[in-house]
Short mmCIF file of C-alpha atoms in Angstrom, two decimals:
data_model
loop_
_atom_site.label_atom_id
_atom_site.label_comp_id
_atom_site.label_asym_id
_atom_site.label_seq_id
_atom_site.Cartn_x
_atom_site.Cartn_y
_atom_site.Cartn_z
CA MET A 1 -133.10 24.89 -163.69
CA ASP A 2 -136.82 24.85 -164.15
CA ALA A 3 -139.15 23.10 -166.59
CA ARG A 4 -142.66 23.86 -167.81
CA GLU A 5 -144.79 21.48 -169.80
CA LEU A 6 -146.19 23.04 -172.98
CA ALA A 7 -149.25 22.33 -175.12
CA VAL A 8 -148.85 22.93 -178.84
CA ASP A 9 -151.39 25.25 -180.41
CA ALA A 10 -150.27 25.14 -184.05
CA GLU A 11 -147.22 24.53 -186.22
CA TYR A 12 -146.14 26.72 -189.15
CA ARG A 13 -143.75 26.75 -192.07
CA VAL A 14 -142.64 30.36 -192.54
CA ALA A 15 -141.19 31.47 -195.88
CA ILE A 16 -138.93 34.48 -195.39
CA GLU A 17 -138.70 36.45 -198.60
CA ALA A 18 -136.13 38.63 -200.33
CA GLY A 19 -135.86 41.99 -198.57
CA ASP A 20 -137.56 40.88 -195.36
CA ASP A 21 -135.81 41.59 -192.12
CA TRP A 22 -135.15 38.08 -190.76
CA ARG A 23 -136.30 38.72 -187.20
CA GLY A 24 -139.09 41.08 -188.29
CA ALA A 25 -140.56 38.42 -190.61
CA ILE A 26 -140.86 35.94 -187.74
CA GLU A 27 -142.47 38.61 -185.56
CA ALA A 28 -144.89 39.59 -188.37
CA VAL A 29 -146.05 35.97 -188.73
CA ALA A 30 -146.50 35.72 -184.97
CA ALA A 31 -148.57 38.93 -184.96
CA ASP A 32 -150.68 37.84 -187.97
CA GLU A 33 -151.36 34.39 -186.55
CA GLY A 34 -151.92 35.54 -182.96
CA VAL A 35 -148.92 33.62 -181.64
CA ALA A 36 -147.81 34.69 -178.15
CA ALA A 37 -145.29 31.92 -177.46
CA ALA A 38 -143.28 29.81 -179.90
CA TRP A 39 -140.05 27.93 -180.54
CA PHE A 40 -138.42 27.92 -183.98
CA THR A 41 -135.53 26.62 -186.08
CA GLY A 42 -134.63 27.82 -189.57
CA VAL A 43 -132.15 28.04 -192.46
CA GLY A 44 -131.58 30.33 -195.46
CA THR A 45 -129.48 33.15 -196.85
CA VAL A 46 -129.04 36.79 -195.74
CA ARG A 47 -127.25 39.77 -197.36
CA ASP A 48 -125.85 41.20 -194.15
CA ALA A 49 -126.21 40.62 -190.44
CA ASP A 50 -126.24 42.62 -187.22
CA VAL A 51 -125.09 40.07 -184.62
CA TRP A 52 -125.13 40.69 -180.88
CA TYR A 53 -123.00 39.07 -178.21
CA TYR A 54 -124.19 39.20 -174.62
CA ASP A 55 -121.29 39.95 -172.30
CA PRO A 56 -122.27 38.53 -168.89
CA ALA A 57 -119.45 40.36 -167.03
CA ALA A 58 -120.60 43.80 -168.22
CA ASP A 59 -124.28 42.75 -168.51
CA GLU A 60 -124.50 44.41 -171.90
CA HIS A 61 -124.71 43.51 -175.56
CA ARG A 62 -121.95 44.16 -178.08
CA ALA A 63 -122.84 44.40 -181.76
CA VAL A 64 -120.79 43.18 -184.71
CA GLN A 65 -121.85 43.89 -188.27
CA PHE A 66 -121.27 41.51 -191.19
CA ASP A 67 -121.76 43.42 -194.47
CA GLU A 68 -121.68 40.40 -196.77
CA PRO A 69 -123.96 37.61 -197.97
CA LEU A 70 -124.04 34.71 -195.53
CA SER A 71 -125.72 31.33 -195.38
CA VAL A 72 -127.92 30.85 -192.34
CA ALA A 73 -126.68 27.36 -191.45
CA THR A 74 -129.04 27.31 -188.48
CA CYS A 75 -131.27 29.73 -186.60
CA THR A 76 -132.80 28.80 -183.25
CA GLY A 77 -134.93 30.82 -180.86
CA ASP A 78 -138.24 31.68 -179.31
CA VAL A 79 -141.12 34.15 -179.51
CA SER A 80 -142.65 35.78 -176.46
CA VAL A 81 -144.75 38.90 -175.90
CA THR A 82 -143.38 42.19 -174.60
CA ASP A 83 -145.71 45.18 -174.14
CA GLY A 84 -148.38 43.40 -176.16
CA ASP A 85 -146.26 42.64 -179.23
CA PRO A 86 -144.58 39.37 -180.20
CA VAL A 87 -140.79 39.57 -179.92
CA ALA A 88 -138.55 36.96 -181.56
CA ARG A 89 -135.16 36.08 -180.06
CA PRO A 90 -133.21 34.38 -182.86
CA TYR A 91 -129.69 33.02 -182.52
CA ALA A 92 -127.95 32.03 -185.73
CA VAL A 93 -124.79 30.45 -187.12
CA LEU A 94 -123.83 32.13 -190.40
CA THR A 95 -121.32 30.83 -192.95
CA ARG A 96 -119.07 32.39 -195.62
CA PRO A 97 -118.03 31.05 -199.05
CA SER A 98 -114.94 29.48 -197.41
CA GLY A 99 -117.22 27.68 -194.97
CA GLN A 100 -116.05 29.82 -192.04
CA ALA A 101 -118.78 30.12 -189.40
CA VAL A 102 -119.71 33.14 -187.30
CA GLY A 103 -122.78 33.81 -185.21
CA GLY A 104 -124.61 34.91 -182.11
CA TYR A 105 -127.90 36.67 -181.46
CA LEU A 106 -129.24 37.73 -184.88
CA ASN A 107 -130.67 41.14 -184.11
CA ALA A 108 -131.26 42.10 -187.76
CA ALA A 109 -130.46 40.81 -191.24
CA GLU A 110 -131.82 41.45 -194.73
CA ALA A 111 -133.06 38.12 -196.04
CA VAL A 112 -132.40 36.68 -199.49
CA GLU A 113 -134.59 33.70 -198.67
CA GLY A 114 -135.30 31.55 -195.67
CA THR A 115 -137.46 28.83 -194.20
CA VAL A 116 -138.40 28.79 -190.53
CA HIS A 117 -140.28 26.02 -188.77
CA LEU A 118 -142.27 27.50 -185.88
CA ARG A 119 -144.20 25.74 -183.12
CA ALA A 120 -146.71 27.88 -181.28
CA PHE A 121 -147.77 27.08 -177.71
CA GLU A 122 -150.88 27.80 -175.68
CA GLU A 123 -148.94 29.09 -172.68
CA ALA A 124 -147.31 32.50 -172.54
CA PHE A 125 -143.66 32.43 -171.51
CA ASP A 126 -142.74 34.19 -168.29
CA ARG A 127 -139.97 36.75 -168.04
CA ARG A 128 -137.74 34.57 -165.88
CA ALA A 129 -137.09 32.34 -168.87
CA ASP A 130 -136.58 35.35 -171.17
CA PRO A 131 -133.88 37.49 -169.58
CA MET B 1 -143.01 36.59 -195.62
CA ASP B 2 -145.65 33.96 -195.72
CA ALA B 3 -146.80 31.28 -193.28
CA ARG B 4 -148.61 27.99 -193.71
CA GLU B 5 -150.07 25.96 -190.91
CA LEU B 6 -148.93 22.33 -190.94
CA ALA B 7 -150.43 19.09 -189.63
CA VAL B 8 -147.95 16.49 -188.39
CA ASP B 9 -148.26 13.07 -189.95
CA ALA B 10 -145.52 11.21 -188.06
CA GLU B 11 -142.26 11.77 -186.21
CA TYR B 12 -139.10 9.66 -186.65
CA ARG B 13 -135.71 9.09 -185.10
CA VAL B 14 -133.31 8.34 -187.95
CA ALA B 15 -130.04 6.50 -187.23
CA ILE B 16 -127.46 7.37 -189.89
CA GLU B 17 -124.90 4.58 -190.10
CA ALA B 18 -121.20 4.30 -190.98
CA GLY B 19 -120.70 4.69 -194.71
CA ASP B 20 -124.11 6.26 -195.40
CA ASP B 21 -124.19 9.48 -197.35
CA TRP B 22 -125.65 11.93 -194.84
CA ARG B 23 -128.18 13.54 -197.18
CA GLY B 24 -128.93 10.28 -199.00
CA ALA B 25 -129.79 8.53 -195.73
CA ILE B 26 -132.42 11.16 -194.91
CA GLU B 27 -133.85 10.87 -198.43
CA ALA B 28 -133.89 7.06 -198.23
CA VAL B 29 -135.90 7.19 -195.00
CA ALA B 30 -138.31 9.67 -196.58
CA ALA B 31 -138.75 7.38 -199.61
CA ASP B 32 -139.19 4.25 -197.45
CA GLU B 33 -141.72 5.90 -195.15
CA GLY B 34 -143.61 7.77 -197.88
CA VAL B 35 -142.67 11.19 -196.49
CA ALA B 36 -143.25 14.05 -198.95
CA ALA B 37 -142.67 16.98 -196.58
CA ALA B 38 -140.61 17.13 -193.40
CA TRP B 39 -138.45 19.28 -191.13
CA PHE B 40 -135.40 17.85 -189.37
CA THR B 41 -132.54 18.57 -186.96
CA GLY B 42 -129.59 16.26 -186.32
CA VAL B 43 -126.09 15.68 -184.93
CA GLY B 44 -123.26 13.19 -185.46
CA THR B 45 -119.87 12.65 -187.12
CA VAL B 46 -118.81 12.59 -190.79
CA ARG B 47 -115.49 11.64 -192.47
CA ASP B 48 -115.57 14.37 -195.11
CA ALA B 49 -118.02 17.00 -196.34
CA ASP B 50 -119.01 18.67 -199.60
CA VAL B 51 -120.39 22.02 -198.45
CA TRP B 52 -122.15 24.47 -200.75
CA TYR B 53 -122.48 28.22 -200.34
CA TYR B 54 -125.23 30.00 -202.25
CA ASP B 55 -123.95 33.25 -203.72
CA PRO B 56 -127.00 35.52 -204.14
CA ALA B 57 -125.14 38.06 -206.33
CA ALA B 58 -124.15 35.43 -208.93
CA ASP B 59 -127.22 33.22 -208.22
CA GLU B 60 -125.01 30.15 -208.13
CA HIS B 61 -123.58 27.68 -205.65
CA ARG B 62 -119.90 27.42 -204.80
CA ALA B 63 -118.59 24.15 -203.38
CA VAL B 64 -115.91 23.70 -200.74
CA GLN B 65 -114.60 20.26 -199.79
CA PHE B 66 -113.47 19.28 -196.30
CA ASP B 67 -111.46 16.04 -196.50
CA GLU B 68 -111.27 15.38 -192.78
CA PRO B 69 -113.41 13.96 -189.98
CA LEU B 70 -115.80 16.54 -188.57
CA SER B 71 -118.41 16.63 -185.82
CA VAL B 72 -121.88 17.57 -187.02
CA ALA B 73 -122.63 20.06 -184.25
CA THR B 74 -126.03 20.72 -185.81
CA CYS B 75 -127.86 19.91 -189.02
CA THR B 76 -131.14 21.63 -189.93
CA GLY B 77 -133.30 21.38 -193.03
CA ASP B 78 -136.36 20.15 -194.83
CA VAL B 79 -137.58 17.44 -197.18
CA SER B 80 -139.76 18.16 -200.20
CA VAL B 81 -140.55 16.26 -203.40
CA THR B 82 -138.97 17.05 -206.78
CA ASP B 83 -139.93 15.00 -209.85
CA GLY B 84 -141.58 12.40 -207.62
CA ASP B 85 -138.62 11.78 -205.31
CA PRO B 86 -137.99 13.18 -201.81
CA VAL B 87 -135.15 15.69 -201.73
CA ALA B 88 -133.50 16.73 -198.46
CA ARG B 89 -132.00 20.20 -198.05
CA PRO B 90 -129.64 19.93 -195.06
CA TYR B 91 -127.60 22.81 -193.68
CA ALA B 92 -124.92 21.91 -191.14
CA VAL B 93 -122.33 23.39 -188.79
CA LEU B 94 -119.27 21.13 -188.65
CA THR B 95 -116.46 21.28 -186.07
CA ARG B 96 -112.78 20.30 -185.99
CA PRO B 97 -110.66 18.91 -183.12
CA SER B 98 -109.69 22.50 -182.20
CA GLY B 99 -113.39 23.37 -181.96
CA GLN B 100 -113.24 25.55 -185.10
CA ALA B 101 -116.61 25.63 -186.86
CA VAL B 102 -117.34 25.62 -190.59
CA GLY B 103 -120.57 24.97 -192.46
CA GLY B 104 -123.20 25.71 -195.04
CA TYR B 105 -125.45 23.56 -197.21
CA LEU B 106 -124.30 19.95 -196.68
CA ASN B 107 -124.58 18.55 -200.18
CA ALA B 108 -122.77 15.29 -199.39
CA ALA B 109 -120.80 13.69 -196.55
CA GLU B 110 -119.79 10.15 -195.63
CA ALA B 111 -121.27 9.45 -192.22
CA VAL B 112 -119.48 7.85 -189.29
CA GLU B 113 -122.68 7.98 -187.26
CA GLY B 114 -125.57 10.34 -186.83
CA THR B 115 -128.98 10.87 -185.32
CA VAL B 116 -131.65 12.92 -187.07
CA HIS B 117 -135.02 13.85 -185.65
CA LEU B 118 -137.54 14.22 -188.48
CA ARG B 119 -141.12 15.52 -188.40
CA ALA B 120 -143.24 14.60 -191.40
CA PHE B 121 -146.22 16.72 -192.46
CA GLU B 122 -149.42 15.97 -194.33
CA GLU B 123 -149.02 18.96 -196.68
CA ALA B 124 -146.59 19.01 -199.58
CA PHE B 125 -144.32 22.09 -199.65
CA ASP B 126 -144.66 24.44 -202.60
CA ARG B 127 -141.74 25.58 -204.75
CA ARG B 128 -141.94 29.17 -203.58
CA ALA B 129 -140.67 28.15 -200.18
CA ASP B 130 -137.98 25.87 -201.71
CA PRO B 131 -135.91 28.02 -204.08
CA MET C 1 -129.72 3.94 -192.05
CA ASP C 2 -132.66 3.04 -189.94
CA ALA C 3 -135.80 4.91 -188.83
CA ARG C 4 -138.15 4.47 -185.90
CA GLU C 5 -141.49 6.20 -185.55
CA LEU C 6 -141.90 8.00 -182.24
CA ALA C 7 -144.91 8.99 -180.13
CA VAL C 8 -144.60 12.24 -178.19
CA ASP C 9 -145.24 11.98 -174.48
CA ALA C 10 -144.79 15.63 -173.46
CA GLU C 11 -143.03 18.81 -174.49
CA TYR C 12 -141.12 21.12 -172.13
CA ARG C 13 -139.52 24.55 -171.99
CA VAL C 14 -136.45 24.26 -169.78
CA ALA C 15 -134.97 27.37 -168.19
CA ILE C 16 -131.28 26.84 -167.45
CA GLU C 17 -130.19 29.15 -164.66
CA ALA C 18 -126.99 30.93 -163.66
CA GLY C 19 -124.50 28.46 -162.22
CA ASP C 20 -126.21 25.34 -163.61
CA ASP C 21 -124.08 22.89 -165.52
CA TRP C 22 -125.65 23.02 -169.01
CA ARG C 23 -125.79 19.26 -169.59
CA GLY C 24 -126.59 18.49 -165.95
CA ALA C 25 -129.60 20.84 -166.01
CA ILE C 26 -131.10 18.95 -168.95
CA GLU C 27 -130.48 15.64 -167.20
CA ALA C 28 -131.99 16.94 -163.94
CA VAL C 29 -135.19 17.94 -165.76
CA ALA C 30 -135.33 14.54 -167.44
CA ALA C 31 -134.91 12.80 -164.06
CA ASP C 32 -137.50 15.02 -162.34
CA GLU C 33 -140.06 14.58 -165.11
CA GLY C 34 -139.42 10.86 -165.67
CA VAL C 35 -138.19 11.39 -169.22
CA ALA C 36 -136.31 8.38 -170.66
CA ALA C 37 -136.05 9.54 -174.28
CA ALA C 38 -136.07 13.06 -175.72
CA TRP C 39 -134.81 15.38 -178.44
CA PHE C 40 -133.89 18.99 -177.70
CA THR C 41 -132.67 22.27 -179.17
CA GLY C 42 -131.57 25.30 -177.16
CA VAL C 43 -129.80 28.67 -176.95
CA GLY C 44 -128.23 30.82 -174.23
CA THR C 45 -124.96 31.95 -172.65
CA VAL C 46 -122.23 30.02 -170.80
CA ARG C 47 -119.12 31.18 -168.86
CA ASP C 48 -116.82 28.39 -170.05
CA ALA C 49 -117.13 25.17 -172.01
CA ASP C 50 -115.57 21.71 -172.06
CA VAL C 51 -116.05 20.64 -175.69
CA TRP C 52 -115.33 17.13 -176.95
CA TYR C 53 -114.43 16.06 -180.47
CA TYR C 54 -114.92 12.41 -181.40
CA ASP C 55 -111.98 11.17 -183.47
CA PRO C 56 -113.30 8.28 -185.56
CA ALA C 57 -109.80 7.10 -186.60
CA ALA C 58 -108.64 6.66 -182.98
CA ASP C 59 -112.17 5.92 -181.67
CA GLU C 60 -111.61 8.32 -178.78
CA HIS C 61 -112.70 11.75 -177.63
CA ARG C 62 -110.40 14.75 -177.43
CA ALA C 63 -111.31 17.60 -175.08
CA VAL C 64 -110.77 21.30 -175.66
CA GLN C 65 -111.50 23.85 -172.94
CA PHE C 66 -112.83 27.36 -173.60
CA ASP C 67 -112.33 29.48 -170.45
CA GLU C 68 -114.37 32.45 -171.59
CA PRO C 69 -118.00 33.56 -171.85
CA LEU C 70 -119.65 32.27 -175.02
CA SER C 71 -123.07 32.57 -176.61
CA VAL C 72 -124.78 29.24 -177.21
CA ALA C 73 -125.91 29.98 -180.78
CA THR C 74 -127.48 26.54 -180.97
CA CYS C 75 -127.51 23.33 -178.94
CA THR C 76 -128.94 20.10 -180.35
CA GLY C 77 -129.07 16.59 -178.91
CA ASP C 78 -130.95 13.77 -177.27
CA VAL C 79 -131.64 12.16 -173.91
CA SER C 80 -131.49 8.43 -173.36
CA VAL C 81 -131.12 6.23 -170.29
CA THR C 82 -127.85 4.55 -169.25
CA ASP C 83 -127.73 2.38 -166.10
CA GLY C 84 -131.11 3.74 -165.03
CA ASP C 85 -130.25 7.46 -165.27
CA PRO C 86 -131.09 9.90 -168.05
CA VAL C 87 -128.02 10.98 -170.02
CA ALA C 88 -128.09 14.04 -172.31
CA ARG C 89 -125.88 14.19 -175.41
CA PRO C 90 -125.73 17.90 -176.33
CA TYR C 91 -123.83 19.29 -179.31
CA ALA C 92 -123.41 23.06 -179.44
CA VAL C 93 -122.10 25.91 -181.56
CA LEU C 94 -120.63 28.63 -179.34
CA THR C 95 -119.75 32.18 -180.40
CA ARG C 96 -117.30 34.85 -179.23
CA PRO C 97 -117.67 38.66 -179.12
CA SER C 98 -116.10 38.82 -182.62
CA GLY C 99 -118.75 36.40 -183.85
CA GLN C 100 -116.22 33.58 -184.29
CA ALA C 101 -117.87 30.19 -183.88
CA VAL C 102 -116.50 27.07 -182.21
CA GLY C 103 -118.25 23.92 -181.09
CA GLY C 104 -118.68 20.18 -180.80
CA TYR C 105 -120.04 17.89 -178.11
CA LEU C 106 -120.74 20.10 -175.07
CA ASN C 107 -119.63 17.84 -172.24
CA ALA C 108 -119.83 20.55 -169.56
CA ALA C 109 -120.37 24.31 -169.29
CA GLU C 110 -121.35 26.70 -166.49
CA ALA C 111 -124.53 28.42 -167.61
CA VAL C 112 -125.25 32.14 -167.39
CA GLU C 113 -128.75 31.54 -168.76
CA GLY C 114 -130.34 29.28 -171.32
CA THR C 115 -133.58 28.06 -172.82
CA VAL C 116 -133.97 24.50 -174.06
CA HIS C 117 -136.99 23.12 -175.87
CA LEU C 118 -137.32 19.40 -175.11
CA ARG C 119 -139.66 16.82 -176.65
CA ALA C 120 -140.05 13.62 -174.65
CA PHE C 121 -141.05 10.35 -176.33
CA GLU C 122 -142.80 7.22 -175.13
CA GLU C 123 -140.21 4.86 -176.62
CA ALA C 124 -136.79 4.28 -175.07
CA PHE C 125 -133.91 4.71 -177.53
CA ASP C 126 -131.79 1.67 -178.27
CA ARG C 127 -128.01 1.61 -177.98
CA ARG C 128 -127.46 1.23 -181.71
CA ALA C 129 -128.63 4.79 -182.23
CA ASP C 130 -126.60 6.08 -179.25
CA PRO C 131 -122.99 4.99 -179.86
#
């Protein structure tokens, strides 16, 4: 393990709006606000979800698609910069009308609404912590 | 999407106690401490749970009741003010002895114990971000 | 319920590395950095997981073992000190390739990789809030 101390640059409340791509909205805020490194948590509702699972044995991602409205019971992740652009890495737990929970890495989802609390840091994140 | 920068007013560790309503305890702390806007995450144990799912097609909430003890594996949400009183909007992922996870908007739950970390902001939240 | 105001001492990004015990890595950072009280959230991947469920009726923990790779869709908890050593209390929601979610108190797990955002406070946490 390894730890780096961080200095907070700014803190934001992000409103994700109907039709936004969930991950894209976070990245758009980061680009607009000049955020190169951040940590976030969020909640809301999406219409569908493209969820990825990282298989460590095969070292590859597997996608599963949920074509249904889902509550975002929690979304946690970070923002770092790749090739000059902010990239968000959101994980989420999504729930159905029955309460059943599914989740993983939330690669894409069309938002109904959402609220994300984002803390931006002065230090860029290195690749070692963003595999 | 839309983003607002926030200034932190204070940060609290909330101990939710046996018999407290989970959401009510967060709102009581907000009222006692004069908190009009906050973001929180938490964990703990509840004896039962009234979980709501927001159905975007019908624009209504559907309730599902879990009459059983559940771990609160995570709880995420915000506090804003409606008609002069602080209102908490907690989402939670709840787990059973088998590990099975359920969740959604945690409208009510009788707490066994819980810990919530709450960050209070100077700015009130607008309705647009709290549908 | 009860609330205590906290003062932040420092904020860290923790990189959990392949082979680390998830909980042990957080505790090792706390010990190295002299952290006696903290709140954290995190995400990542583990190879297996020893998940505990607290049964309030029997006042005992029940363990369930997941011998499979799982995404850590969210991990939330705190650090306090017991008998002079920092102890982390992580709850997690873990997901399978199908997206199915399980979770509870994450007593132990072999990490593949992980990122934990940890906020350390000046005040020690009392036992009442750490049952």
